[in-house]
Amino acid sequence: MTIRVLIADDHPLIRRGLRDILGQDTGMQVTAEAANAAEALQAVRRGGVDVVLMDITMPGRSGVDGLKDIKSEFPSIPVLMLSIHPEDQYALRVLKAGASGYLTKESAPEELVSAIQKVVSGGRYVSPSLAERLAAEIGGGGGRPAHELLSDREYEVLCQIGRGKSVSQIAGEMSLSVKTVSTYRARILEKLGLEHTADLIRYAIEKGLVD
């Protein structure tokens, strides 16, 4: 049976590269592409999709939002998240949100193919180090860092602040108002027990939340 794949990424070159990789495997076919979360959901609604490859960082609604949208309407369709960010920044969060796996874009092509095959068969695809972290979470090992208590939107804003971006830049990239981003920043400061934006940048760097 041919595995029908939807690629959701806002970069045409990335989509083409993924399409070329999967085209080399006779068991897979890219049947749809999307440049944002809304297009991805529409493509799944049209049918003909067995698995979704979803980028985390996209304009407007993030890949995490897109993941939740798809799993809300189509819980049986596996979503494999792709990201330029190391797994310790987003992997646990997206797996808890319903993702079937997490891969960085630096992964080898054969790893991508193996990951798709595994999630389509009903499994989860995680690295050995991530599997250990998941086991520790389930077992209640260790205290949870404060940033894991943030909402997905707050976490995304924190990461953007940690990369040195201004409120107006973040607002533009996330398709939010400056006021909304400022509100998120205030909530983050309160939840993390910090006072200034510089403290947030320092926190994000110290916790490895930025590249």
Tab-separated table of C-alpha atoms in Angstrom:
chain	number	residue	atom	x	y	z
A	1	MET	CA	0.000	0.000	0.000
A	2	THR	CA	1.272	3.466	-0.924
A	3	ILE	CA	1.583	5.867	2.016
A	4	ARG	CA	0.003	9.210	1.084
A	5	VAL	CA	1.867	12.142	2.632
A	6	LEU	CA	0.903	15.764	3.261
A	7	ILE	CA	3.848	18.164	3.672
A	8	ALA	CA	3.115	21.356	5.624
A	9	ASP	CA	5.973	23.868	5.558
A	10	ASP	CA	6.069	27.535	4.633
A	11	HIS	CA	9.318	27.191	2.655
A	12	PRO	CA	8.873	25.922	-0.931
A	13	LEU	CA	12.463	24.661	-1.058
A	14	ILE	CA	11.941	22.548	2.064
A	15	ARG	CA	8.741	21.085	0.628
A	16	ARG	CA	10.514	20.271	-2.620
A	17	GLY	CA	13.414	18.639	-0.791
A	18	LEU	CA	11.069	16.484	1.279
A	19	ARG	CA	9.070	15.581	-1.828
A	20	ASP	CA	12.269	14.511	-3.596
A	21	ILE	CA	13.370	12.383	-0.633
A	22	LEU	CA	10.034	10.623	-0.360
A	23	GLY	CA	9.822	10.226	-4.120
A	24	GLN	CA	12.834	7.928	-3.946
A	25	ASP	CA	10.864	5.487	-1.811
A	26	THR	CA	8.327	3.625	-3.943
A	27	GLY	CA	6.103	3.078	-0.928
A	28	MET	CA	5.342	6.784	-0.450
A	29	GLN	CA	3.680	9.539	-2.437
A	30	VAL	CA	3.293	13.236	-1.597
A	31	THR	CA	-0.369	13.870	-2.379
A	32	ALA	CA	-0.730	17.364	-0.889
A	33	GLU	CA	1.301	20.356	0.248
A	34	ALA	CA	0.487	23.289	2.520
A	35	ALA	CA	2.276	26.532	3.396
A	36	ASN	CA	0.541	27.098	6.738
A	37	ALA	CA	-1.598	25.430	9.389
A	38	ALA	CA	-4.920	26.482	7.847
A	39	GLU	CA	-3.994	25.045	4.443
A	40	ALA	CA	-2.859	21.829	6.120
A	41	LEU	CA	-6.213	21.357	7.819
A	42	GLN	CA	-8.064	22.026	4.569
A	43	ALA	CA	-5.885	19.474	2.764
A	44	VAL	CA	-6.619	16.809	5.374
A	45	ARG	CA	-10.325	17.581	5.094
A	46	ARG	CA	-10.156	16.930	1.358
A	47	GLY	CA	-8.964	13.402	2.076
A	48	GLY	CA	-6.302	11.242	0.501
A	49	VAL	CA	-3.807	11.736	3.354
A	50	ASP	CA	-2.367	8.974	5.538
A	51	VAL	CA	0.230	11.019	7.434
A	52	VAL	CA	1.117	14.693	7.917
A	53	LEU	CA	4.647	16.117	8.039
A	54	MET	CA	4.215	19.411	9.902
A	55	ASP	CA	6.781	22.151	10.414
A	56	ILE	CA	6.580	23.744	13.863
A	57	THR	CA	7.486	27.309	12.890
A	58	MET	CA	5.055	28.731	10.339
A	59	PRO	CA	3.461	32.171	9.939
A	60	GLY	CA	0.092	32.767	11.589
A	61	ARG	CA	-1.070	29.704	13.484
A	62	SER	CA	1.994	27.679	14.417
A	63	GLY	CA	2.598	24.052	13.597
A	64	VAL	CA	1.607	23.201	17.167
A	65	ASP	CA	-1.746	24.912	16.543
A	66	GLY	CA	-2.055	23.049	13.255
A	67	LEU	CA	-1.315	19.766	15.011
A	68	LYS	CA	-4.088	20.388	17.531
A	69	ASP	CA	-6.535	21.390	14.778
A	70	ILE	CA	-5.890	18.220	12.802
A	71	LYS	CA	-5.963	15.883	15.798
A	72	SER	CA	-9.218	17.484	16.964
A	73	GLU	CA	-10.995	16.584	13.719
A	74	PHE	CA	-8.939	13.585	12.602
A	75	PRO	CA	-7.519	11.866	15.699
A	76	SER	CA	-6.531	8.761	13.749
A	77	ILE	CA	-4.233	10.566	11.287
A	78	PRO	CA	-0.640	10.589	12.572
A	79	VAL	CA	1.238	13.902	12.545
A	80	LEU	CA	5.028	13.849	12.462
A	81	MET	CA	6.538	17.166	13.503
A	82	LEU	CA	9.594	18.580	11.747
A	83	SER	CA	11.687	21.422	13.099
A	84	ILE	CA	14.993	23.248	12.794
A	85	HIS	CA	14.982	23.396	16.598
A	86	PRO	CA	16.675	20.708	18.740
A	87	GLU	CA	14.260	18.205	20.244
A	88	ASP	CA	14.793	19.439	23.806
A	89	GLN	CA	13.078	22.717	22.845
A	90	TYR	CA	9.775	21.408	21.502
A	91	ALA	CA	9.597	17.611	21.388
A	92	LEU	CA	7.917	16.888	24.725
A	93	ARG	CA	5.431	19.696	24.186
A	94	VAL	CA	4.281	18.495	20.739
A	95	LEU	CA	4.114	14.850	21.799
A	96	LYS	CA	1.824	15.835	24.664
A	97	ALA	CA	-0.278	17.769	22.139
A	98	GLY	CA	-0.841	14.619	20.095
A	99	ALA	CA	2.090	14.357	17.686
A	100	SER	CA	3.184	10.839	16.729
A	101	GLY	CA	6.830	11.819	16.505
A	102	TYR	CA	9.438	14.563	16.296
A	103	LEU	CA	12.312	14.950	13.843
A	104	THR	CA	14.813	17.739	13.344
A	105	LYS	CA	15.413	18.873	9.767
A	106	GLU	CA	19.020	17.769	10.137
A	107	SER	CA	17.895	14.123	10.291
A	108	ALA	CA	19.092	11.772	7.571
A	109	PRO	CA	16.641	10.987	4.725
A	110	GLU	CA	16.443	7.331	5.719
A	111	GLU	CA	15.470	8.366	9.250
A	112	LEU	CA	12.580	10.394	7.828
A	113	VAL	CA	11.343	7.409	5.844
A	114	SER	CA	11.628	5.121	8.883
A	115	ALA	CA	9.786	7.638	11.044
A	116	ILE	CA	6.892	7.898	8.576
A	117	GLN	CA	6.606	4.131	8.309
A	118	LYS	CA	6.563	3.764	12.085
A	119	VAL	CA	3.898	6.397	12.813
A	120	VAL	CA	1.666	5.172	9.990
A	121	SER	CA	1.787	1.697	11.499
A	122	GLY	CA	0.533	3.127	14.793
A	123	GLY	CA	3.807	3.656	16.619
A	124	ARG	CA	5.620	6.712	17.905
A	125	TYR	CA	8.936	7.930	16.623
A	126	VAL	CA	11.313	9.424	19.182
A	127	SER	CA	15.069	9.394	19.665
A	128	PRO	CA	16.580	7.289	22.477
A	129	SER	CA	17.381	10.426	24.511
A	130	LEU	CA	13.825	11.711	24.130
A	131	ALA	CA	12.456	8.300	25.103
A	132	GLU	CA	14.419	8.570	28.353
A	133	ARG	CA	12.956	12.008	29.063
A	134	LEU	CA	9.441	10.715	28.397
A	135	ALA	CA	10.017	7.808	30.770
A	136	ALA	CA	11.264	10.222	33.433
A	137	GLU	CA	8.160	12.401	32.992
A	138	ILE	CA	5.822	9.422	33.271
A	139	GLY	CA	7.699	8.198	36.325
A	140	GLY	CA	7.593	11.634	37.899
A	141	GLY	CA	11.347	11.843	37.956
A	142	GLY	CA	12.739	15.290	38.709
A	143	GLY	CA	11.014	18.631	39.033
A	144	ARG	CA	9.485	20.249	35.966
A	145	PRO	CA	11.209	23.436	34.774
A	146	ALA	CA	9.043	26.533	35.076
A	147	HIS	CA	8.733	27.070	31.322
A	148	GLU	CA	6.905	23.766	30.906
A	149	LEU	CA	4.005	25.337	32.777
A	150	LEU	CA	3.583	27.951	30.035
A	151	SER	CA	0.885	27.605	27.394
A	152	ASP	CA	2.057	26.738	23.887
A	153	ARG	CA	1.596	30.362	22.750
A	154	GLU	CA	3.458	31.707	25.782
A	155	TYR	CA	6.272	29.226	25.212
A	156	GLU	CA	6.573	30.272	21.576
A	157	VAL	CA	6.730	33.949	22.553
A	158	LEU	CA	9.387	33.148	25.171
A	159	CYS	CA	11.533	31.392	22.566
A	160	GLN	CA	11.176	34.330	20.175
A	161	ILE	CA	12.137	36.799	22.914
A	162	GLY	CA	15.085	34.570	23.735
A	163	ARG	CA	16.257	34.953	20.142
A	164	GLY	CA	16.385	38.702	20.671
A	165	LYS	CA	13.264	39.614	18.712
A	166	SER	CA	11.206	42.669	19.644
A	167	VAL	CA	7.524	42.596	20.514
A	168	SER	CA	6.650	44.150	17.141
A	169	GLN	CA	8.752	41.567	15.261
A	170	ILE	CA	7.106	38.712	17.143
A	171	ALA	CA	3.666	40.187	16.508
A	172	GLY	CA	4.354	40.330	12.765
A	173	GLU	CA	5.705	36.792	12.550
A	174	MET	CA	2.902	35.267	14.625
A	175	SER	CA	0.134	37.368	13.040
A	176	LEU	CA	-0.814	38.814	16.424
A	177	SER	CA	-1.261	42.382	17.640
A	178	VAL	CA	1.545	44.089	19.559
A	179	LYS	CA	-0.833	44.376	22.522
A	180	THR	CA	-1.478	40.627	22.521
A	181	VAL	CA	2.227	39.800	22.440
A	182	SER	CA	2.833	42.291	25.253
A	183	THR	CA	0.151	40.526	27.281
A	184	TYR	CA	1.834	37.169	26.679
A	185	ARG	CA	5.178	38.654	27.744
A	186	ALA	CA	3.627	39.950	30.977
A	187	ARG	CA	2.128	36.521	31.725
A	188	ILE	CA	5.449	34.820	31.046
A	189	LEU	CA	7.299	37.190	33.370
A	190	GLU	CA	4.751	36.489	36.102
A	191	LYS	CA	4.801	32.698	35.685
A	192	LEU	CA	8.604	32.541	35.616
A	193	GLY	CA	8.983	34.989	38.502
A	194	LEU	CA	11.052	37.403	36.427
A	195	GLU	CA	10.891	41.183	36.007
A	196	HIS	CA	12.416	42.323	32.720
A	197	THR	CA	12.744	41.250	29.087
A	198	ALA	CA	16.496	40.860	29.625
A	199	ASP	CA	15.693	38.284	32.316
A	200	LEU	CA	13.601	36.344	29.792
A	201	ILE	CA	16.439	36.351	27.265
A	202	ARG	CA	18.876	35.122	29.914
A	203	TYR	CA	16.430	32.424	31.053
A	204	ALA	CA	15.846	31.165	27.503
A	205	ILE	CA	19.586	30.936	26.857
A	206	GLU	CA	20.380	29.242	30.172
A	207	LYS	CA	17.612	26.663	29.658
A	208	GLY	CA	18.696	25.913	26.079
A	209	LEU	CA	15.443	27.163	24.549
A	210	VAL	CA	17.198	29.049	21.750
A	211	ASP	CA	19.558	27.813	19.078
